[in-house]
């Protein structure tokens, strides 16, 4: 049997990982500034995370949600404390798309409405509602097409206001990434997020903060939406939550009340997933990694801004993007093959940095040296 060929892949096999480094099957070491797509939050194979998962595995890995699982409550308490949303309610699931799907559904259960407002260049996942709210036709099958999603330009306050004035009573939810990831590291303006809060309050819509990629401390605050100083009604989270162990969740404001059977999952919130998620929060706190994301992120941004060839350096904390001019289009590839550094990308010409929040300053320094070297080499060959 062959694999279903839906991923363009790099010709490299990773067999070992530790902290911000990975090794291939030939023993070659790579600096990982991609974090397996923003997933590695506390560092690859962190010893506390390994230990907690191993210990849990020895006791019980899984039982369904038909019984009490105290680890879920422990996780809810810890998450409430670290995120500052102590009065919210946690629902656990398995992936970012599922988290967004559940959030959009929950909003509709809550206010009985059907319309969703989403934004240009958004990415919310590949399940039916999440993909319908995703602004990329390549991911949307005909069966996902719906009139229920209204796309507006990101950060256009006037368009938002006009949309609410016209459709306000039909709008169930507004879903927005605090910083768009797949769309190319586009930061939602603080004033725009505040306006979303205002209109959602005025018209009874639910504000959904997609924090799947920009959440879990990556930007220097637990949720990047927190920079706006207003609360969303539902936050969705996944990637960094398990440091590679598949676990996701949504937290729901107290005014949204649950009814039995509205949401459900077989695997979500299993013992092993909770142990992994707890280990992540424990390490985030113990090693002060959210503060590290701010510090190392600032260093990287300052240094990148000082490289004249790179344009429009943007982002927050350790979620950074910049535009690469056409003549340096091989930069990402060369960083990987010549310098052994993994970075992320967004079409057409954006490099994305999504490293572990434990990235060390000396690794960031190495990256800056390497990128300068590769830019110089590309310029030399062009001349
Ligand atoms: C902002 C955002 N939302 C949702 C998703 C979907 O997450 P998953 O791939 O875990 O379904 C992603 C994945 O890249 C994402 O970046």
CSV table of C-alpha atoms and ligand atoms in Angstrom, one decimal:
chain,number,residue,atom,x,y,z
A,1,UNK,CA,0.0,0.0,0.0
A,2,UNK,CA,1.2,3.5,-0.8
A,3,UNK,CA,0.7,6.7,1.2
A,4,UNK,CA,-2.0,9.1,-0.1
A,5,UNK,CA,0.2,11.8,-1.6
A,6,UNK,CA,-1.3,15.0,-0.2
A,7,UNK,CA,1.8,16.5,1.4
A,8,UNK,CA,4.8,18.0,-0.4
A,9,UNK,CA,7.7,16.7,1.8
A,10,UNK,CA,11.4,17.5,2.4
A,11,UNK,CA,13.7,14.6,1.6
A,12,UNK,CA,14.8,14.1,5.2
A,13,UNK,CA,14.0,11.5,7.8
A,14,UNK,CA,14.1,12.7,11.4
A,15,UNK,CA,14.9,9.9,13.9
A,16,UNK,CA,15.8,11.8,17.1
A,17,UNK,CA,15.0,15.1,18.8
A,18,UNK,CA,16.0,17.0,21.9
A,19,UNK,CA,15.2,20.6,22.9
A,20,UNK,CA,15.5,22.8,19.8
A,21,UNK,CA,17.5,20.2,17.8
A,22,UNK,CA,16.5,17.2,15.6
A,23,UNK,CA,18.8,14.6,14.0
A,24,UNK,CA,18.3,12.7,10.7
A,25,UNK,CA,19.0,9.0,10.0
A,26,UNK,CA,22.5,9.9,8.9
A,27,UNK,CA,23.3,11.5,12.2
A,28,UNK,CA,23.1,15.1,10.8
A,29,UNK,CA,22.0,17.7,13.4
A,30,UNK,CA,19.4,20.4,12.5
A,31,UNK,CA,18.3,23.5,14.4
A,32,UNK,CA,14.5,23.4,14.5
A,33,UNK,CA,12.9,26.9,14.2
A,34,UNK,CA,9.7,25.4,12.8
A,35,UNK,CA,8.8,23.3,15.8
A,36,UNK,CA,7.0,20.7,13.6
A,37,UNK,CA,4.6,23.5,12.6
A,38,UNK,CA,4.4,25.4,15.9
A,39,UNK,CA,3.7,22.2,17.9
A,40,UNK,CA,6.9,21.9,20.0
A,41,UNK,CA,6.3,24.3,22.8
A,42,UNK,CA,8.5,23.2,25.7
A,43,UNK,CA,11.2,21.6,23.5
A,44,UNK,CA,11.5,18.2,21.9
A,45,UNK,CA,11.4,15.2,24.2
A,46,UNK,CA,11.5,17.3,27.3
A,47,UNK,CA,12.5,15.0,30.2
A,48,UNK,CA,9.6,16.0,32.5
A,49,UNK,CA,7.1,15.5,29.6
A,50,UNK,CA,8.6,12.1,28.8
A,51,UNK,CA,8.5,11.0,32.5
A,52,UNK,CA,4.9,12.2,33.0
A,53,UNK,CA,3.7,10.3,29.9
A,54,UNK,CA,5.7,7.2,30.8
A,55,UNK,CA,4.4,7.1,34.3
A,56,UNK,CA,0.8,7.6,33.1
A,57,UNK,CA,1.3,4.9,30.5
A,58,UNK,CA,2.2,2.4,33.2
A,59,UNK,CA,-1.1,3.2,35.0
A,60,UNK,CA,-3.8,3.7,32.4
A,61,UNK,CA,-3.6,5.3,28.9
A,62,UNK,CA,-7.2,5.5,27.9
A,63,UNK,CA,-10.8,5.2,29.1
A,64,UNK,CA,-13.8,6.9,27.5
A,65,UNK,CA,-15.5,10.0,28.8
A,66,UNK,CA,-18.2,7.9,30.4
A,67,UNK,CA,-16.2,7.9,33.7
A,68,UNK,CA,-14.6,10.5,35.9
A,69,UNK,CA,-11.1,11.4,34.8
A,70,UNK,CA,-9.6,13.6,37.5
A,71,UNK,CA,-6.6,14.5,35.3
A,72,UNK,CA,-9.1,16.5,33.2
A,73,UNK,CA,-10.1,18.6,36.2
A,74,UNK,CA,-6.5,19.0,37.2
A,75,UNK,CA,-5.7,20.2,33.6
A,76,UNK,CA,-8.7,22.6,33.7
A,77,UNK,CA,-7.6,24.1,37.0
A,78,UNK,CA,-4.0,24.6,35.8
A,79,UNK,CA,-5.0,26.0,32.5
A,80,UNK,CA,-7.4,28.4,34.2
A,81,UNK,CA,-4.7,29.6,36.4
A,82,UNK,CA,-2.0,30.1,33.8
A,83,UNK,CA,-4.3,31.6,31.2
A,84,UNK,CA,-6.1,33.8,33.7
A,85,UNK,CA,-9.5,32.5,32.5
A,86,UNK,CA,-10.3,30.7,35.7
A,87,UNK,CA,-14.1,31.0,35.3
A,88,UNK,CA,-14.1,29.4,31.8
A,89,UNK,CA,-15.1,25.8,31.1
A,90,UNK,CA,-12.8,23.3,29.4
A,91,UNK,CA,-13.8,20.9,26.6
A,92,UNK,CA,-11.1,18.6,25.5
A,93,UNK,CA,-10.7,17.2,21.9
A,94,UNK,CA,-7.9,16.1,19.6
A,95,UNK,CA,-6.9,18.6,16.9
A,96,UNK,CA,-7.1,22.3,16.0
A,97,UNK,CA,-9.8,21.7,13.4
A,98,UNK,CA,-11.9,19.8,15.8
A,99,UNK,CA,-11.5,22.6,18.4
A,100,UNK,CA,-12.7,25.2,15.9
A,101,UNK,CA,-15.5,23.0,14.7
A,102,UNK,CA,-16.7,22.6,18.3
A,103,UNK,CA,-16.4,26.3,19.0
A,104,UNK,CA,-18.4,27.3,15.9
A,105,UNK,CA,-21.0,24.7,16.8
A,106,UNK,CA,-21.2,25.7,20.4
A,107,UNK,CA,-21.7,29.4,19.4
A,108,UNK,CA,-24.6,28.3,17.2
A,109,UNK,CA,-26.2,26.2,19.9
A,110,UNK,CA,-25.8,29.2,22.2
A,111,UNK,CA,-27.5,31.8,20.1
A,112,UNK,CA,-29.5,29.7,17.7
A,113,UNK,CA,-27.9,31.5,14.7
A,114,UNK,CA,-26.1,30.4,11.5
A,115,UNK,CA,-23.9,33.1,10.1
A,116,UNK,CA,-20.1,33.1,10.8
A,117,UNK,CA,-17.8,36.1,10.2
A,118,UNK,CA,-14.2,35.1,9.2
A,119,UNK,CA,-11.4,37.0,7.6
A,120,UNK,CA,-9.2,37.1,4.5
A,121,UNK,CA,-6.2,34.7,4.6
A,122,UNK,CA,-7.7,32.9,7.6
A,123,UNK,CA,-6.9,29.2,8.3
A,124,UNK,CA,-9.1,27.3,10.8
A,125,UNK,CA,-8.7,23.7,9.8
A,126,UNK,CA,-10.0,21.1,7.4
A,127,UNK,CA,-13.2,19.7,8.9
A,128,UNK,CA,-16.4,21.0,7.3
A,129,UNK,CA,-17.2,24.2,9.3
A,130,UNK,CA,-13.6,25.0,10.1
A,131,UNK,CA,-12.7,24.7,6.4
A,132,UNK,CA,-15.8,26.7,5.3
A,133,UNK,CA,-14.4,29.5,7.5
A,134,UNK,CA,-11.0,29.2,5.9
A,135,UNK,CA,-10.1,31.6,3.2
A,136,UNK,CA,-8.4,29.2,0.8
A,137,UNK,CA,-10.4,27.6,-2.0
A,138,UNK,CA,-7.7,24.8,-2.4
A,139,UNK,CA,-8.9,23.3,0.9
A,140,UNK,CA,-12.6,23.6,0.3
A,141,UNK,CA,-14.5,20.7,-1.4
A,142,UNK,CA,-17.8,21.5,-3.1
A,143,UNK,CA,-19.6,19.8,-0.2
A,144,UNK,CA,-18.1,22.4,2.2
A,145,UNK,CA,-19.4,25.4,0.3
A,146,UNK,CA,-22.0,27.4,2.3
A,147,UNK,CA,-23.6,30.8,2.4
A,148,UNK,CA,-23.3,30.9,6.1
A,149,UNK,CA,-19.7,32.3,6.2
A,150,UNK,CA,-19.1,36.0,5.5
A,151,UNK,CA,-15.4,36.8,4.7
A,152,UNK,CA,-14.2,40.3,5.6
A,153,UNK,CA,-10.8,41.9,5.1
A,154,UNK,CA,-8.6,41.5,8.2
A,155,UNK,CA,-8.3,44.7,10.3
A,156,UNK,CA,-10.9,46.6,8.3
A,157,UNK,CA,-13.0,48.1,11.1
A,158,UNK,CA,-15.4,49.8,8.7
A,159,UNK,CA,-16.2,46.6,6.9
A,160,UNK,CA,-16.8,44.9,10.2
A,161,UNK,CA,-19.2,47.6,11.4
A,162,UNK,CA,-21.1,47.6,8.1
A,163,UNK,CA,-21.4,43.8,8.2
A,164,UNK,CA,-22.8,43.9,11.8
A,165,UNK,CA,-25.2,46.7,10.8
A,166,UNK,CA,-26.5,44.7,7.9
A,167,UNK,CA,-26.5,41.1,9.3
A,168,UNK,CA,-26.0,41.6,13.1
A,169,UNK,CA,-29.0,39.6,14.3
A,170,UNK,CA,-28.0,36.6,12.1
A,171,UNK,CA,-24.4,36.5,13.1
A,172,UNK,CA,-23.7,33.6,15.4
A,173,UNK,CA,-19.9,34.0,15.8
A,174,UNK,CA,-16.8,35.9,14.7
A,175,UNK,CA,-13.7,33.6,14.4
A,176,UNK,CA,-10.3,35.2,14.2
A,177,UNK,CA,-6.6,34.1,14.7
A,178,UNK,CA,-4.8,36.6,17.0
A,179,UNK,CA,-1.9,36.2,14.5
A,180,UNK,CA,-2.7,34.4,11.3
A,181,UNK,CA,-0.2,31.6,10.9
A,182,UNK,CA,-0.8,29.8,7.6
A,183,UNK,CA,-1.9,33.1,6.1
A,184,UNK,CA,1.6,34.5,6.6
A,185,UNK,CA,2.0,35.9,10.1
A,186,UNK,CA,-0.6,38.7,9.9
A,187,UNK,CA,-1.2,40.3,13.3
A,188,UNK,CA,-4.8,41.2,14.2
A,189,UNK,CA,-4.8,44.9,15.3
A,190,UNK,CA,-5.6,45.5,19.0
A,191,UNK,CA,-8.3,48.0,18.0
A,192,UNK,CA,-9.8,45.5,15.6
A,193,UNK,CA,-10.1,42.8,18.3
A,194,UNK,CA,-11.6,45.4,20.6
A,195,UNK,CA,-14.2,46.3,17.9
A,196,UNK,CA,-15.0,42.6,17.5
A,197,UNK,CA,-15.7,42.4,21.3
A,198,UNK,CA,-17.9,45.5,21.1
A,199,UNK,CA,-20.0,44.3,18.2
A,200,UNK,CA,-20.3,40.8,19.5
A,201,UNK,CA,-21.7,42.3,22.8
A,202,UNK,CA,-24.0,44.7,21.0
A,203,UNK,CA,-25.5,42.0,18.7
A,204,UNK,CA,-25.3,38.9,20.8
A,205,UNK,CA,-22.6,37.1,18.7
A,206,UNK,CA,-19.9,34.9,20.1
A,207,UNK,CA,-16.3,36.0,19.8
A,208,UNK,CA,-14.1,32.9,19.0
A,209,UNK,CA,-10.3,33.4,19.4
A,210,UNK,CA,-8.6,30.8,17.3
A,211,UNK,CA,-5.4,30.3,19.4
A,212,UNK,CA,-4.4,27.0,17.8
A,213,UNK,CA,-1.2,28.3,16.4
A,214,UNK,CA,-0.7,31.7,18.2
A,215,UNK,CA,-1.8,30.5,21.7
A,216,UNK,CA,-0.1,28.7,24.5
A,217,UNK,CA,2.4,31.4,25.3
A,218,UNK,CA,4.0,31.5,21.9
A,219,UNK,CA,3.5,35.3,21.5
A,220,UNK,CA,4.6,36.2,25.1
A,221,UNK,CA,1.1,36.2,26.5
A,222,UNK,CA,-0.8,33.0,27.0
A,223,UNK,CA,-3.3,33.9,24.3
A,224,UNK,CA,-2.1,36.5,21.7
A,225,UNK,CA,-5.7,37.8,21.8
A,226,UNK,CA,-4.9,39.0,25.3
A,227,UNK,CA,-2.8,41.9,23.8
A,228,UNK,CA,-6.1,43.5,23.1
A,229,UNK,CA,-7.1,43.6,26.8
A,230,UNK,CA,-10.6,42.1,26.1
A,231,UNK,CA,-11.8,38.5,26.6
A,232,UNK,CA,-13.1,36.3,23.8
A,233,UNK,CA,-16.1,34.0,24.6
A,234,UNK,CA,-14.4,30.9,23.3
A,235,UNK,CA,-10.6,30.2,22.9
A,236,UNK,CA,-9.5,27.3,20.8
A,237,UNK,CA,-6.1,25.6,21.3
A,238,UNK,CA,-4.1,22.7,20.0
A,239,UNK,CA,-0.6,22.7,18.7
A,240,UNK,CA,1.6,23.7,21.6
A,241,UNK,CA,-0.8,22.1,24.1
A,242,UNK,CA,0.7,18.6,24.1
A,243,UNK,CA,4.2,19.4,22.7
A,244,UNK,CA,3.6,16.8,20.0
A,245,UNK,CA,1.2,14.6,21.9
A,246,UNK,CA,-2.2,15.0,20.1
A,247,UNK,CA,-4.4,17.0,22.4
A,248,UNK,CA,-6.6,20.0,21.9
A,249,UNK,CA,-9.4,21.9,23.6
A,250,UNK,CA,-11.7,24.9,23.8
A,251,UNK,CA,-12.4,27.0,26.8
A,252,UNK,CA,-15.8,28.5,27.0
A,253,UNK,CA,-16.9,31.6,29.0
A,254,UNK,CA,-19.3,31.0,31.9
A,255,UNK,CA,-22.3,32.6,30.3
A,256,UNK,CA,-22.4,29.9,27.6
A,257,UNK,CA,-24.1,26.9,29.3
A,258,UNK,CA,-23.6,23.3,28.3
A,259,UNK,CA,-26.3,20.7,27.6
A,260,UNK,CA,-25.6,17.0,27.5
A,261,UNK,CA,-24.6,15.6,24.1
A,262,UNK,CA,-24.0,19.0,22.4
A,263,UNK,CA,-20.3,18.1,22.1
A,264,UNK,CA,-18.6,14.8,22.4
A,265,UNK,CA,-15.5,12.8,21.4
A,266,UNK,CA,-14.1,9.3,21.9
A,267,UNK,CA,-10.5,10.1,22.4
A,268,UNK,CA,-10.5,13.7,23.6
A,269,UNK,CA,-9.3,14.2,27.1
A,270,UNK,CA,-7.9,10.7,27.6
A,271,UNK,CA,-5.6,10.0,30.5
A,272,UNK,CA,-2.4,10.0,28.4
A,273,UNK,CA,-3.3,13.3,26.6
A,274,UNK,CA,-4.1,15.0,29.9
A,275,UNK,CA,-0.7,13.9,31.4
A,276,UNK,CA,1.1,15.3,28.3
A,277,UNK,CA,-0.9,18.6,28.5
A,278,UNK,CA,-0.2,18.9,32.3
A,279,UNK,CA,3.5,18.3,31.7
A,280,UNK,CA,3.5,21.1,29.2
A,281,UNK,CA,1.9,23.6,31.6
A,282,UNK,CA,4.2,22.6,34.4
A,283,UNK,CA,7.3,23.2,32.3
A,284,UNK,CA,6.0,26.4,30.8
A,285,UNK,CA,5.6,27.7,34.4
A,286,UNK,CA,8.7,26.2,35.9
A,287,UNK,CA,11.1,27.3,33.2
A,288,UNK,CA,9.3,30.7,32.6
A,289,UNK,CA,9.1,29.9,28.9
A,290,UNK,CA,6.5,32.6,28.1
A,291,UNK,CA,8.9,35.2,29.3
A,292,UNK,CA,11.7,33.5,27.2
A,293,UNK,CA,9.4,33.7,24.1
A,294,UNK,CA,9.2,37.5,24.6
A,295,UNK,CA,12.9,38.0,25.2
A,296,UNK,CA,14.3,35.7,22.5
A,297,UNK,CA,11.5,36.8,20.1
A,298,UNK,CA,12.5,40.4,20.6
A,299,UNK,CA,16.2,39.6,19.9
A,300,UNK,CA,15.3,37.8,16.7
A,301,UNK,CA,12.9,40.5,15.4
A,302,UNK,CA,15.5,43.3,16.1
A,303,UNK,CA,18.2,41.4,14.3
A,304,UNK,CA,16.0,40.5,11.4
A,305,UNK,CA,14.8,44.1,11.0
A,306,UNK,CA,18.4,45.1,10.7
A,307,UNK,CA,18.9,42.9,7.6
A,308,UNK,CA,18.0,45.2,4.8
A,309,UNK,CA,17.1,42.4,2.3
A,310,UNK,CA,14.3,41.1,4.5
A,311,UNK,CA,11.1,43.0,4.4
A,312,UNK,CA,8.2,43.6,6.7
A,313,UNK,CA,9.5,41.6,9.8
A,314,UNK,CA,6.4,41.0,11.9
A,315,UNK,CA,4.8,38.9,14.6
A,316,UNK,CA,5.0,38.7,18.4
A,317,UNK,CA,7.2,36.6,20.7
A,318,UNK,CA,8.3,33.5,18.9
A,319,UNK,CA,5.8,33.7,16.1
A,320,UNK,CA,7.7,35.7,13.5
A,321,UNK,CA,7.4,36.2,9.8
A,322,UNK,CA,9.2,38.2,7.1
A,323,UNK,CA,9.0,38.7,3.4
A,324,UNK,CA,11.8,37.3,1.2
A,325,UNK,CA,12.4,39.1,-2.1
A,326,UNK,CA,12.1,37.1,-5.3
A,327,UNK,CA,15.9,37.1,-6.0
A,328,UNK,CA,16.4,35.3,-2.6
A,329,UNK,CA,13.5,32.8,-3.1
A,330,UNK,CA,15.9,29.9,-2.4
A,331,UNK,CA,16.7,31.2,1.1
A,332,UNK,CA,14.4,28.8,3.0
A,333,UNK,CA,15.7,25.8,1.0
A,334,UNK,CA,19.3,26.9,1.5
A,335,UNK,CA,18.9,27.4,5.2
A,336,UNK,CA,17.7,23.8,5.4
A,337,UNK,CA,20.3,22.1,3.2
A,338,UNK,CA,23.4,24.3,3.7
A,339,UNK,CA,22.9,25.4,7.3
A,340,UNK,CA,20.7,22.6,8.6
A,341,UNK,CA,18.0,24.9,9.9
A,342,UNK,CA,14.3,24.1,9.7
A,343,UNK,CA,12.1,27.2,9.1
A,344,UNK,CA,8.4,27.4,8.1
A,345,UNK,CA,6.9,29.2,5.1
A,346,UNK,CA,3.8,30.8,3.8
A,347,UNK,CA,2.9,31.4,0.2
A,348,UNK,CA,4.2,33.1,-1.8
A,349,UNK,CA,7.4,34.3,-0.2
A,350,UNK,CA,7.2,34.4,3.6
A,351,UNK,CA,9.5,32.7,6.0
A,352,UNK,CA,7.9,31.8,9.3
A,353,UNK,CA,9.7,31.1,12.6
A,354,UNK,CA,7.8,29.0,15.1
A,355,UNK,CA,10.4,27.4,17.3
A,356,UNK,CA,10.0,25.9,20.8
A,357,UNK,CA,9.4,28.6,23.5
A,358,UNK,CA,12.6,27.3,25.1
A,359,UNK,CA,14.7,28.5,22.2
A,360,UNK,CA,18.1,29.7,23.6
A,361,UNK,CA,19.6,33.0,22.7
A,362,UNK,CA,22.7,31.4,21.4
A,363,UNK,CA,20.6,29.3,18.9
A,364,UNK,CA,18.8,32.5,17.8
A,365,UNK,CA,22.3,34.1,17.3
A,366,UNK,CA,23.4,31.1,15.2
A,367,UNK,CA,20.3,31.5,13.1
A,368,UNK,CA,21.0,35.2,12.5
A,369,UNK,CA,24.6,34.4,11.4
A,370,UNK,CA,23.4,31.6,9.1
A,371,UNK,CA,20.7,33.7,7.4
A,372,UNK,CA,23.2,36.5,6.8
A,373,UNK,CA,25.7,34.0,5.3
A,374,UNK,CA,23.0,32.5,3.0
A,375,UNK,CA,21.8,35.9,1.8
A,376,UNK,CA,25.3,36.9,0.9
A,377,UNK,CA,25.9,33.6,-0.9
A,378,UNK,CA,22.7,34.0,-2.9
A,379,UNK,CA,23.6,37.6,-3.8
A,380,UNK,CA,27.1,36.4,-4.9
A,381,UNK,CA,25.7,33.8,-7.2
A,382,UNK,CA,23.2,36.3,-8.7
A,383,UNK,CA,26.0,38.7,-9.6
B,1,LIG,C1,-4.9,28.9,13.3
B,1,LIG,C2,-5.1,27.4,13.1
B,1,LIG,N1,-6.3,26.9,13.3
B,1,LIG,C3,-6.6,25.6,13.1
B,1,LIG,C4,-5.6,24.7,12.6
B,1,LIG,C5,-6.0,23.3,12.4
B,1,LIG,O1,-5.3,22.5,13.3
B,1,LIG,P1,-5.2,20.9,13.1
B,1,LIG,O2,-4.2,20.7,11.9
B,1,LIG,O3,-4.6,20.4,14.4
B,1,LIG,O4,-6.5,20.4,12.8
B,1,LIG,C6,-4.4,25.2,12.3
B,1,LIG,C7,-3.3,24.4,11.8
B,1,LIG,O5,-2.3,24.8,11.2
B,1,LIG,C8,-4.1,26.6,12.6
B,1,LIG,O6,-2.9,27.1,12.3
